[in-house]
Amino acid sequence: MSAPEISLYPLVALHAVSNAHNEWVALSFDLSAAEGDPFQAALTLLKTPDVFAALAPLDCILPVPHPHLLELSHLSTLPPNRVILRVPAAACADVAVQKKLAGYADAGYRIMVEGVADGSAATMCSARSLMVDASLVMPPVLALVAQPGPHLATGMHSEGRIAECAKAGFSWFAGDFALHPSHDISVGDGTSRKRLLALLGMLARDADSRELEVLLKQDPALSYHLLKLVNSAAFALSSPIHSFGQAINVLGRRQLQRWLQLLLYARQQDDGLANPLLPLAAVRAAQMEALAKALGWDRDQQDMAFVAGVFSLLDVLLAMPMTEIVAALSLDLDVVMALLDRAGPLGDLLKLVEHHDRAGLEQAGIDAETYWQAQLQAYHWAIQVSRNL
């Protein structure tokens, strides 16, 4: 593809795509024009060793803003069964583009049209699905039924809107809906919330394992998830674990703390769906830790970075002000500053994880390639966490 040369390692915003059960099914690669040609920039990132293994089993949705420049040779390193080529609807009117994309579809690559193409243009491109911002307006019904799907609705800011889009024919969803839950554990369950805060406090002060065991026994949901975790394929044990004491011994103190912090997000919602906050918290925690390690921080500082990342969504989870949550916990001052004000070294890292740019990376002393490696590692871990909890 003839395109501007990329002089800097590209920065990508990865957006998780979920199904109707809040399970991640794909990652959408979004790159700004400042990164050069978005498709070429994505190719640079996908040359990372074992990148598709790290992101398995998720599909990768890649932007192709100039499909008339795309050649089959550009796709030679991409596995067809894992790649979806996202092309703008306006480009589908070009007969030459239609023939080119139809040929790539014959080679096994899936075509996703961004927006609604005129007439039968999407069909002529052999597109299987549409990607539409359905935050406010639904596309015509005929646009959805003309392709087999799955169709992706973006701009999803609430679970209610997802339900409406699902009825209209969408089955994949992306947006910040996880940050605006319609259900929370505090509704009608003050005891559960207090128990969670007590558990978080114990973890923060490195409480004795027996104290943790007593509290875990009072929470059937957390108990179930902990035993499910240690008996999962992630630990490959020769014999099943049946007691909390055994589970604590198998995991070890450090891993126990980490998994319990994430297990807080693993509760099922009232409608039985998985909590969409879980993988987000896992990404933040793992990426914070990876960046801290890249900066040469010691083991304790890396642990604090992990805690700041995983706790950064507790206000959403518990439907409480972060000030109240922090007041109930025994956290290091650096973690408190990061959670309340995004201040201090941990706060600076947390801001980068929430929204990165080159200026912020340069100020933090992190190069773009290091950031991508941390990002990739974090998503790999979040994918595994979601599958095991």
CSV table of C-alpha atoms in Angstrom, one decimal:
chain,number,residue,atom,x,y,z
A,1,MET,CA,0.0,0.0,0.0
A,2,SER,CA,1.5,3.3,-1.0
A,3,ALA,CA,1.2,5.5,2.1
A,4,PRO,CA,3.1,8.0,4.2
A,5,GLU,CA,6.1,6.4,5.9
A,6,ILE,CA,5.7,5.9,9.6
A,7,SER,CA,8.6,7.6,11.3
A,8,LEU,CA,7.6,6.7,14.8
A,9,TYR,CA,6.4,3.5,16.4
A,10,PRO,CA,2.6,3.8,16.2
A,11,LEU,CA,0.3,4.4,19.1
A,12,VAL,CA,-3.0,2.5,19.0
A,13,ALA,CA,-6.2,2.8,21.0
A,14,LEU,CA,-7.6,-0.7,21.4
A,15,HIS,CA,-11.3,-0.9,21.9
A,16,ALA,CA,-12.9,-4.1,23.2
A,17,VAL,CA,-15.8,-5.5,21.3
A,18,SER,CA,-18.3,-7.5,23.3
A,19,ASN,CA,-21.2,-9.8,22.5
A,20,ALA,CA,-24.6,-9.7,24.2
A,21,HIS,CA,-23.2,-11.6,27.2
A,22,ASN,CA,-20.5,-8.9,27.9
A,23,GLU,CA,-17.8,-11.4,26.7
A,24,TRP,CA,-15.0,-9.9,24.6
A,25,VAL,CA,-15.0,-11.2,21.0
A,26,ALA,CA,-12.7,-8.8,19.2
A,27,LEU,CA,-10.4,-5.8,19.5
A,28,SER,CA,-10.8,-2.8,17.3
A,29,PHE,CA,-7.5,-1.1,16.3
A,30,ASP,CA,-8.0,2.7,16.2
A,31,LEU,CA,-5.0,4.9,15.0
A,32,SER,CA,-5.0,8.6,14.4
A,33,ALA,CA,-3.9,10.1,11.1
A,34,ALA,CA,-0.8,11.4,13.0
A,35,GLU,CA,0.4,7.8,13.1
A,36,GLY,CA,0.7,7.6,9.3
A,37,ASP,CA,-1.5,5.3,7.2
A,38,PRO,CA,-3.7,3.5,9.9
A,39,PHE,CA,-3.5,0.1,8.1
A,40,GLN,CA,0.3,0.3,7.8
A,41,ALA,CA,0.6,1.4,11.4
A,42,ALA,CA,-1.5,-1.6,12.4
A,43,LEU,CA,0.7,-3.9,10.4
A,44,THR,CA,3.7,-2.5,12.3
A,45,LEU,CA,2.1,-3.5,15.6
A,46,LEU,CA,1.0,-6.9,14.3
A,47,LYS,CA,4.6,-7.8,13.5
A,48,THR,CA,5.2,-8.2,17.2
A,49,PRO,CA,6.3,-11.8,17.8
A,50,ASP,CA,3.3,-14.0,18.8
A,51,VAL,CA,0.9,-11.1,18.8
A,52,PHE,CA,-2.0,-13.2,17.5
A,53,ALA,CA,-1.3,-15.8,20.2
A,54,ALA,CA,-1.3,-13.1,22.8
A,55,LEU,CA,-4.7,-11.8,21.7
A,56,ALA,CA,-6.3,-15.2,21.1
A,57,PRO,CA,-9.0,-16.0,20.6
A,58,LEU,CA,-10.2,-12.5,19.8
A,59,ASP,CA,-10.6,-11.2,16.3
A,60,CYS,CA,-8.6,-8.1,15.3
A,61,ILE,CA,-10.6,-5.4,13.5
A,62,LEU,CA,-8.2,-3.3,11.4
A,63,PRO,CA,-8.9,0.1,9.7
A,64,VAL,CA,-8.4,0.2,6.0
A,65,PRO,CA,-9.2,3.9,5.1
A,66,HIS,CA,-7.9,3.6,1.5
A,67,PRO,CA,-9.0,0.1,0.3
A,68,HIS,CA,-8.1,1.1,-3.3
A,69,LEU,CA,-4.5,1.0,-2.3
A,70,LEU,CA,-4.7,-2.3,-0.5
A,71,GLU,CA,-2.8,-5.3,-2.1
A,72,LEU,CA,-3.0,-9.0,-1.2
A,73,SER,CA,0.7,-8.9,-0.4
A,74,HIS,CA,0.0,-6.5,2.5
A,75,LEU,CA,-2.2,-9.2,4.0
A,76,SER,CA,0.3,-12.1,3.7
A,77,THR,CA,1.3,-12.0,7.4
A,78,LEU,CA,-2.2,-11.8,8.7
A,79,PRO,CA,-4.2,-15.0,9.5
A,80,PRO,CA,-7.6,-14.7,7.6
A,81,ASN,CA,-9.5,-16.4,10.4
A,82,ARG,CA,-8.4,-13.7,12.9
A,83,VAL,CA,-8.6,-10.5,10.8
A,84,ILE,CA,-11.5,-8.3,9.9
A,85,LEU,CA,-10.8,-5.5,7.4
A,86,ARG,CA,-12.8,-2.3,8.3
A,87,VAL,CA,-13.5,-0.2,5.2
A,88,PRO,CA,-15.4,3.1,5.0
A,89,ALA,CA,-18.9,2.9,3.4
A,90,ALA,CA,-18.1,5.7,0.9
A,91,ALA,CA,-15.3,3.7,-0.6
A,92,CYS,CA,-17.6,0.8,-1.4
A,93,ALA,CA,-19.2,2.7,-4.3
A,94,ASP,CA,-16.0,2.3,-6.3
A,95,VAL,CA,-16.4,-0.7,-8.7
A,96,ALA,CA,-12.6,-1.3,-8.6
A,97,VAL,CA,-12.7,-1.4,-4.8
A,98,GLN,CA,-15.7,-3.8,-4.9
A,99,LYS,CA,-13.8,-6.2,-7.1
A,100,LYS,CA,-10.6,-5.9,-4.9
A,101,LEU,CA,-12.5,-6.5,-1.6
A,102,ALA,CA,-14.5,-9.4,-3.1
A,103,GLY,CA,-11.2,-11.0,-4.1
A,104,TYR,CA,-9.9,-10.7,-0.5
A,105,ALA,CA,-13.1,-12.1,0.9
A,106,ASP,CA,-12.6,-15.1,-1.4
A,107,ALA,CA,-9.1,-15.5,0.2
A,108,GLY,CA,-10.8,-15.8,3.6
A,109,TYR,CA,-10.5,-12.2,4.9
A,110,ARG,CA,-13.7,-10.8,6.4
A,111,ILE,CA,-14.9,-7.3,5.3
A,112,MET,CA,-16.7,-5.0,7.7
A,113,VAL,CA,-18.2,-1.7,6.3
A,114,GLU,CA,-17.9,1.3,8.5
A,115,GLY,CA,-21.3,3.1,8.1
A,116,VAL,CA,-24.1,2.4,5.7
A,117,ALA,CA,-23.2,2.0,2.0
A,118,ASP,CA,-25.6,3.1,-0.7
A,119,GLY,CA,-27.7,0.4,-2.4
A,120,SER,CA,-26.0,-2.9,-2.8
A,121,ALA,CA,-22.5,-1.6,-2.6
A,122,ALA,CA,-21.7,-3.5,0.7
A,123,THR,CA,-22.9,-6.7,-0.9
A,124,MET,CA,-20.8,-6.1,-4.0
A,125,CYS,CA,-17.7,-5.8,-1.7
A,126,SER,CA,-18.6,-9.2,-0.2
A,127,ALA,CA,-18.9,-7.5,3.2
A,128,ARG,CA,-20.2,-9.7,6.0
A,129,SER,CA,-20.9,-7.1,8.6
A,130,LEU,CA,-21.5,-3.4,9.3
A,131,MET,CA,-20.0,-1.2,12.0
A,132,VAL,CA,-22.4,1.7,12.8
A,133,ASP,CA,-22.4,4.4,15.5
A,134,ALA,CA,-25.9,3.5,16.9
A,135,SER,CA,-25.7,5.6,20.0
A,136,LEU,CA,-28.6,7.8,18.9
A,137,VAL,CA,-30.0,6.6,15.5
A,138,MET,CA,-30.5,3.1,14.2
A,139,PRO,CA,-29.5,2.2,10.6
A,140,PRO,CA,-32.2,1.1,8.1
A,141,VAL,CA,-33.3,-2.5,8.8
A,142,LEU,CA,-32.5,-3.5,5.2
A,143,ALA,CA,-28.9,-2.5,5.7
A,144,LEU,CA,-28.5,-5.0,8.5
A,145,VAL,CA,-30.4,-7.9,6.9
A,146,ALA,CA,-28.4,-7.6,3.6
A,147,GLN,CA,-25.3,-9.0,5.3
A,148,PRO,CA,-25.0,-12.1,7.5
A,149,GLY,CA,-23.1,-10.2,10.3
A,150,PRO,CA,-22.1,-10.0,13.1
A,151,HIS,CA,-23.0,-6.3,13.0
A,152,LEU,CA,-21.1,-4.0,15.4
A,153,ALA,CA,-22.9,-1.2,17.2
A,154,THR,CA,-20.5,1.5,18.5
A,155,GLY,CA,-21.1,4.4,20.9
A,156,MET,CA,-22.9,2.1,23.4
A,157,HIS,CA,-23.2,4.2,26.6
A,158,SER,CA,-25.7,2.0,28.5
A,159,GLU,CA,-26.8,-1.6,28.8
A,160,GLY,CA,-30.3,-0.4,27.8
A,161,ARG,CA,-29.1,0.9,24.5
A,162,ILE,CA,-27.3,-2.4,23.9
A,163,ALA,CA,-30.6,-4.2,24.4
A,164,GLU,CA,-32.3,-1.9,21.9
A,165,CYS,CA,-29.5,-2.5,19.4
A,166,ALA,CA,-29.6,-6.3,19.9
A,167,LYS,CA,-33.3,-6.3,19.0
A,168,ALA,CA,-32.5,-4.3,15.9
A,169,GLY,CA,-30.1,-7.0,14.7
A,170,PHE,CA,-26.7,-6.1,16.2
A,171,SER,CA,-24.8,-8.8,18.1
A,172,TRP,CA,-21.4,-7.0,18.7
A,173,PHE,CA,-21.1,-3.9,20.9
A,174,ALA,CA,-18.5,-1.3,21.7
A,175,GLY,CA,-18.5,1.8,23.9
A,176,ASP,CA,-18.1,2.9,27.5
A,177,PHE,CA,-21.2,1.2,28.8
A,178,ALA,CA,-19.2,-0.7,31.4
A,179,LEU,CA,-18.6,2.7,33.1
A,180,HIS,CA,-22.3,3.4,33.3
A,181,PRO,CA,-23.8,0.2,34.8
A,182,SER,CA,-27.5,0.0,35.3
A,183,HIS,CA,-27.0,-2.5,38.2
A,184,ASP,CA,-24.6,-2.4,41.1
A,185,ILE,CA,-24.0,-4.5,44.2
A,186,SER,CA,-25.0,-1.7,46.5
A,187,VAL,CA,-28.7,-1.8,45.5
A,188,GLY,CA,-30.5,-3.7,48.3
A,189,ASP,CA,-27.3,-5.3,49.5
A,190,GLY,CA,-25.5,-3.0,51.9
A,191,THR,CA,-24.1,-6.0,53.8
A,192,SER,CA,-22.3,-7.3,50.7
A,193,ARG,CA,-20.8,-3.9,50.1
A,194,LYS,CA,-19.5,-3.7,53.7
A,195,ARG,CA,-18.0,-7.2,53.4
A,196,LEU,CA,-16.2,-6.2,50.2
A,197,LEU,CA,-14.8,-3.1,51.8
A,198,ALA,CA,-13.7,-5.2,54.8
A,199,LEU,CA,-12.0,-7.7,52.4
A,200,LEU,CA,-10.3,-4.9,50.5
A,201,GLY,CA,-9.0,-3.5,53.8
A,202,MET,CA,-7.6,-6.9,54.9
A,203,LEU,CA,-5.8,-7.2,51.6
A,204,ALA,CA,-4.4,-3.7,51.9
A,205,ARG,CA,-3.0,-4.4,55.3
A,206,ASP,CA,-1.7,-7.9,54.4
A,207,ALA,CA,-4.0,-9.7,56.8
A,208,ASP,CA,-3.5,-13.2,58.0
A,209,SER,CA,-4.8,-15.9,55.7
A,210,ARG,CA,-7.2,-17.2,58.4
A,211,GLU,CA,-8.9,-13.8,58.6
A,212,LEU,CA,-9.4,-13.8,54.8
A,213,GLU,CA,-10.7,-17.3,55.0
A,214,VAL,CA,-13.4,-16.4,57.6
A,215,LEU,CA,-14.6,-13.5,55.5
A,216,LEU,CA,-14.6,-15.4,52.3
A,217,LYS,CA,-16.9,-18.1,53.8
A,218,GLN,CA,-19.5,-15.3,54.4
A,219,ASP,CA,-19.6,-14.5,50.7
A,220,PRO,CA,-20.9,-17.4,48.6
A,221,ALA,CA,-20.2,-15.6,45.3
A,222,LEU,CA,-16.6,-14.8,46.1
A,223,SER,CA,-16.1,-18.3,47.5
A,224,TYR,CA,-17.4,-19.9,44.4
A,225,HIS,CA,-15.2,-17.8,42.1
A,226,LEU,CA,-12.1,-18.4,44.1
A,227,LEU,CA,-12.5,-22.2,44.1
A,228,LYS,CA,-13.5,-22.1,40.4
A,229,LEU,CA,-10.3,-20.1,39.7
A,230,VAL,CA,-7.8,-22.4,41.4
A,231,ASN,CA,-9.5,-25.5,39.8
A,232,SER,CA,-9.3,-23.9,36.3
A,233,ALA,CA,-6.9,-24.8,33.5
A,234,ALA,CA,-4.8,-21.8,34.4
A,235,PHE,CA,-3.3,-23.7,37.3
A,236,ALA,CA,-3.4,-27.2,35.8
A,237,LEU,CA,-3.6,-29.0,39.2
A,238,SER,CA,-3.4,-32.8,39.4
A,239,SER,CA,-6.2,-32.9,42.0
A,240,PRO,CA,-9.1,-30.6,42.7
A,241,ILE,CA,-9.1,-28.0,45.5
A,242,HIS,CA,-12.0,-28.0,47.9
A,243,SER,CA,-11.1,-25.7,50.7
A,244,PHE,CA,-10.1,-22.1,51.1
A,245,GLY,CA,-7.0,-23.0,53.0
A,246,GLN,CA,-5.8,-25.1,50.1
A,247,ALA,CA,-6.7,-22.4,47.6
A,248,ILE,CA,-4.7,-19.8,49.6
A,249,ASN,CA,-1.7,-22.1,49.7
A,250,VAL,CA,-1.8,-22.9,46.0
A,251,LEU,CA,-2.0,-19.3,45.0
A,252,GLY,CA,0.5,-17.8,47.5
A,253,ARG,CA,-0.1,-14.5,49.3
A,254,ARG,CA,0.9,-12.2,46.4
A,255,GLN,CA,-1.2,-13.9,43.8
A,256,LEU,CA,-4.0,-14.4,46.2
A,257,GLN,CA,-4.2,-10.6,46.8
A,258,ARG,CA,-4.2,-10.0,43.0
A,259,TRP,CA,-6.8,-12.5,42.2
A,260,LEU,CA,-9.1,-11.5,45.1
A,261,GLN,CA,-8.9,-7.9,43.9
A,262,LEU,CA,-10.1,-9.0,40.5
A,263,LEU,CA,-12.6,-11.4,41.9
A,264,LEU,CA,-14.5,-8.4,43.3
A,265,TYR,CA,-15.4,-7.6,39.7
A,266,ALA,CA,-16.4,-11.1,38.8
A,267,ARG,CA,-19.8,-11.0,40.4
A,268,GLN,CA,-22.6,-11.7,38.0
A,269,GLN,CA,-25.1,-8.9,37.4
A,270,ASP,CA,-28.8,-9.2,38.3
A,271,ASP,CA,-29.5,-10.4,34.7
A,272,GLY,CA,-26.8,-13.1,34.9
A,273,LEU,CA,-24.4,-11.4,32.5
A,274,ALA,CA,-20.7,-11.1,33.2
A,275,ASN,CA,-19.5,-7.9,34.7
A,276,PRO,CA,-18.0,-5.8,31.9
A,277,LEU,CA,-15.8,-4.0,34.5
A,278,LEU,CA,-13.7,-7.2,35.1
A,279,PRO,CA,-11.5,-7.2,32.0
A,280,LEU,CA,-11.2,-3.4,32.1
A,281,ALA,CA,-9.8,-3.6,35.7
A,282,ALA,CA,-7.5,-6.4,34.6
A,283,VAL,CA,-6.1,-4.3,31.7
A,284,ARG,CA,-5.5,-1.3,33.9
A,285,ALA,CA,-3.8,-3.3,36.6
A,286,ALA,CA,-1.6,-5.4,34.3
A,287,GLN,CA,-0.6,-2.4,32.2
A,288,MET,CA,0.2,-0.3,35.2
A,289,GLU,CA,2.4,-3.0,36.6
A,290,ALA,CA,4.2,-3.6,33.2
A,291,LEU,CA,4.9,0.1,32.8
A,292,ALA,CA,6.2,0.4,36.3
A,293,LYS,CA,8.6,-2.5,35.6
A,294,ALA,CA,9.7,-0.9,32.3
A,295,LEU,CA,10.5,2.3,34.3
A,296,GLY,CA,12.8,0.3,36.6
A,297,TRP,CA,10.6,0.5,39.7
A,298,ASP,CA,11.1,-2.1,42.4
A,299,ARG,CA,8.8,-5.0,43.2
A,300,ASP,CA,6.8,-3.1,45.9
A,301,GLN,CA,6.3,-0.1,43.5
A,302,GLN,CA,5.1,-2.5,40.8
A,303,ASP,CA,2.7,-4.0,43.3
A,304,MET,CA,1.4,-0.6,44.1
A,305,ALA,CA,1.0,0.2,40.4
A,306,PHE,CA,-1.1,-3.0,40.1
A,307,VAL,CA,-3.3,-2.0,43.0
A,308,ALA,CA,-3.9,1.5,41.7
A,309,GLY,CA,-4.9,0.1,38.4
A,310,VAL,CA,-7.3,-2.5,39.7
A,311,PHE,CA,-8.9,-0.2,42.3
A,312,SER,CA,-9.3,2.7,39.9
A,313,LEU,CA,-12.8,1.4,38.9
A,314,LEU,CA,-14.1,0.6,42.4
A,315,ASP,CA,-16.2,3.7,42.5
A,316,VAL,CA,-18.0,2.4,39.5
A,317,LEU,CA,-18.3,-1.1,40.9
A,318,LEU,CA,-19.5,0.0,44.3
A,319,ALA,CA,-21.5,3.1,43.2
A,320,MET,CA,-19.6,5.1,45.9
A,321,PRO,CA,-17.4,8.1,45.8
A,322,MET,CA,-13.8,7.2,45.6
A,323,THR,CA,-13.1,9.3,48.7
A,324,GLU,CA,-15.3,7.0,50.8
A,325,ILE,CA,-13.7,3.9,49.4
A,326,VAL,CA,-10.2,5.2,50.1
A,327,ALA,CA,-11.2,6.2,53.6
A,328,ALA,CA,-12.2,2.6,54.3
A,329,LEU,CA,-8.9,1.1,53.1
A,330,SER,CA,-5.3,1.1,54.4
A,331,LEU,CA,-3.6,2.2,51.2
A,332,ASP,CA,-0.2,3.7,50.6
A,333,LEU,CA,-0.3,7.4,50.1
A,334,ASP,CA,1.0,7.2,46.6
A,335,VAL,CA,-2.0,4.9,45.7
A,336,VAL,CA,-4.4,7.3,47.4
A,337,MET,CA,-3.1,10.3,45.5
A,338,ALA,CA,-3.4,8.3,42.2
A,339,LEU,CA,-7.0,7.2,42.9
A,340,LEU,CA,-8.3,10.5,44.2
A,341,ASP,CA,-6.4,13.1,42.1
A,342,ARG,CA,-4.4,11.2,39.4
A,343,ALA,CA,-1.4,12.8,41.2
A,344,GLY,CA,2.1,11.6,41.8
A,345,PRO,CA,4.1,9.1,39.8
A,346,LEU,CA,1.3,6.5,40.1
A,347,GLY,CA,-1.3,9.0,39.1
A,348,ASP,CA,0.7,10.0,36.0
A,349,LEU,CA,0.9,6.3,35.0
A,350,LEU,CA,-2.8,5.8,35.6
A,351,LYS,CA,-3.6,8.8,33.4
A,352,LEU,CA,-1.5,7.3,30.6
A,353,VAL,CA,-3.3,4.0,30.9
A,354,GLU,CA,-6.7,5.7,30.8
A,355,HIS,CA,-5.7,7.9,27.8
A,356,HIS,CA,-2.3,7.9,26.2
A,357,ASP,CA,-0.6,10.4,23.9
A,358,ARG,CA,2.9,11.1,22.8
A,359,ALA,CA,3.4,14.1,25.0
A,360,GLY,CA,2.4,12.1,28.1
A,361,LEU,CA,4.6,9.2,27.2
A,362,GLU,CA,7.6,11.5,26.6
A,363,GLN,CA,7.0,13.2,29.9
A,364,ALA,CA,6.9,9.8,31.6
A,365,GLY,CA,10.0,8.6,29.9
A,366,ILE,CA,8.3,5.7,28.1
A,367,ASP,CA,8.8,5.1,24.4
A,368,ALA,CA,5.9,4.1,22.1
A,369,GLU,CA,7.2,0.5,21.6
A,370,THR,CA,7.5,-0.1,25.3
A,371,TYR,CA,4.0,1.2,25.7
A,372,TRP,CA,2.6,-1.2,23.0
A,373,GLN,CA,4.4,-4.1,24.7
A,374,ALA,CA,2.8,-3.2,28.0
A,375,GLN,CA,-0.5,-2.8,26.3
A,376,LEU,CA,-0.3,-6.2,24.6
A,377,GLN,CA,0.8,-7.9,27.8
A,378,ALA,CA,-2.1,-6.3,29.7
A,379,TYR,CA,-4.8,-7.3,27.1
A,380,HIS,CA,-3.3,-10.9,27.0
A,381,TRP,CA,-3.7,-11.1,30.8
A,382,ALA,CA,-7.2,-9.6,30.8
A,383,ILE,CA,-8.3,-12.1,28.2
A,384,GLN,CA,-7.0,-15.0,30.3
A,385,VAL,CA,-8.6,-13.5,33.5
A,386,SER,CA,-12.0,-13.2,31.8
A,387,ARG,CA,-11.9,-16.8,30.7
A,388,ASN,CA,-10.8,-18.2,34.0
A,389,LEU,CA,-13.1,-16.2,36.4
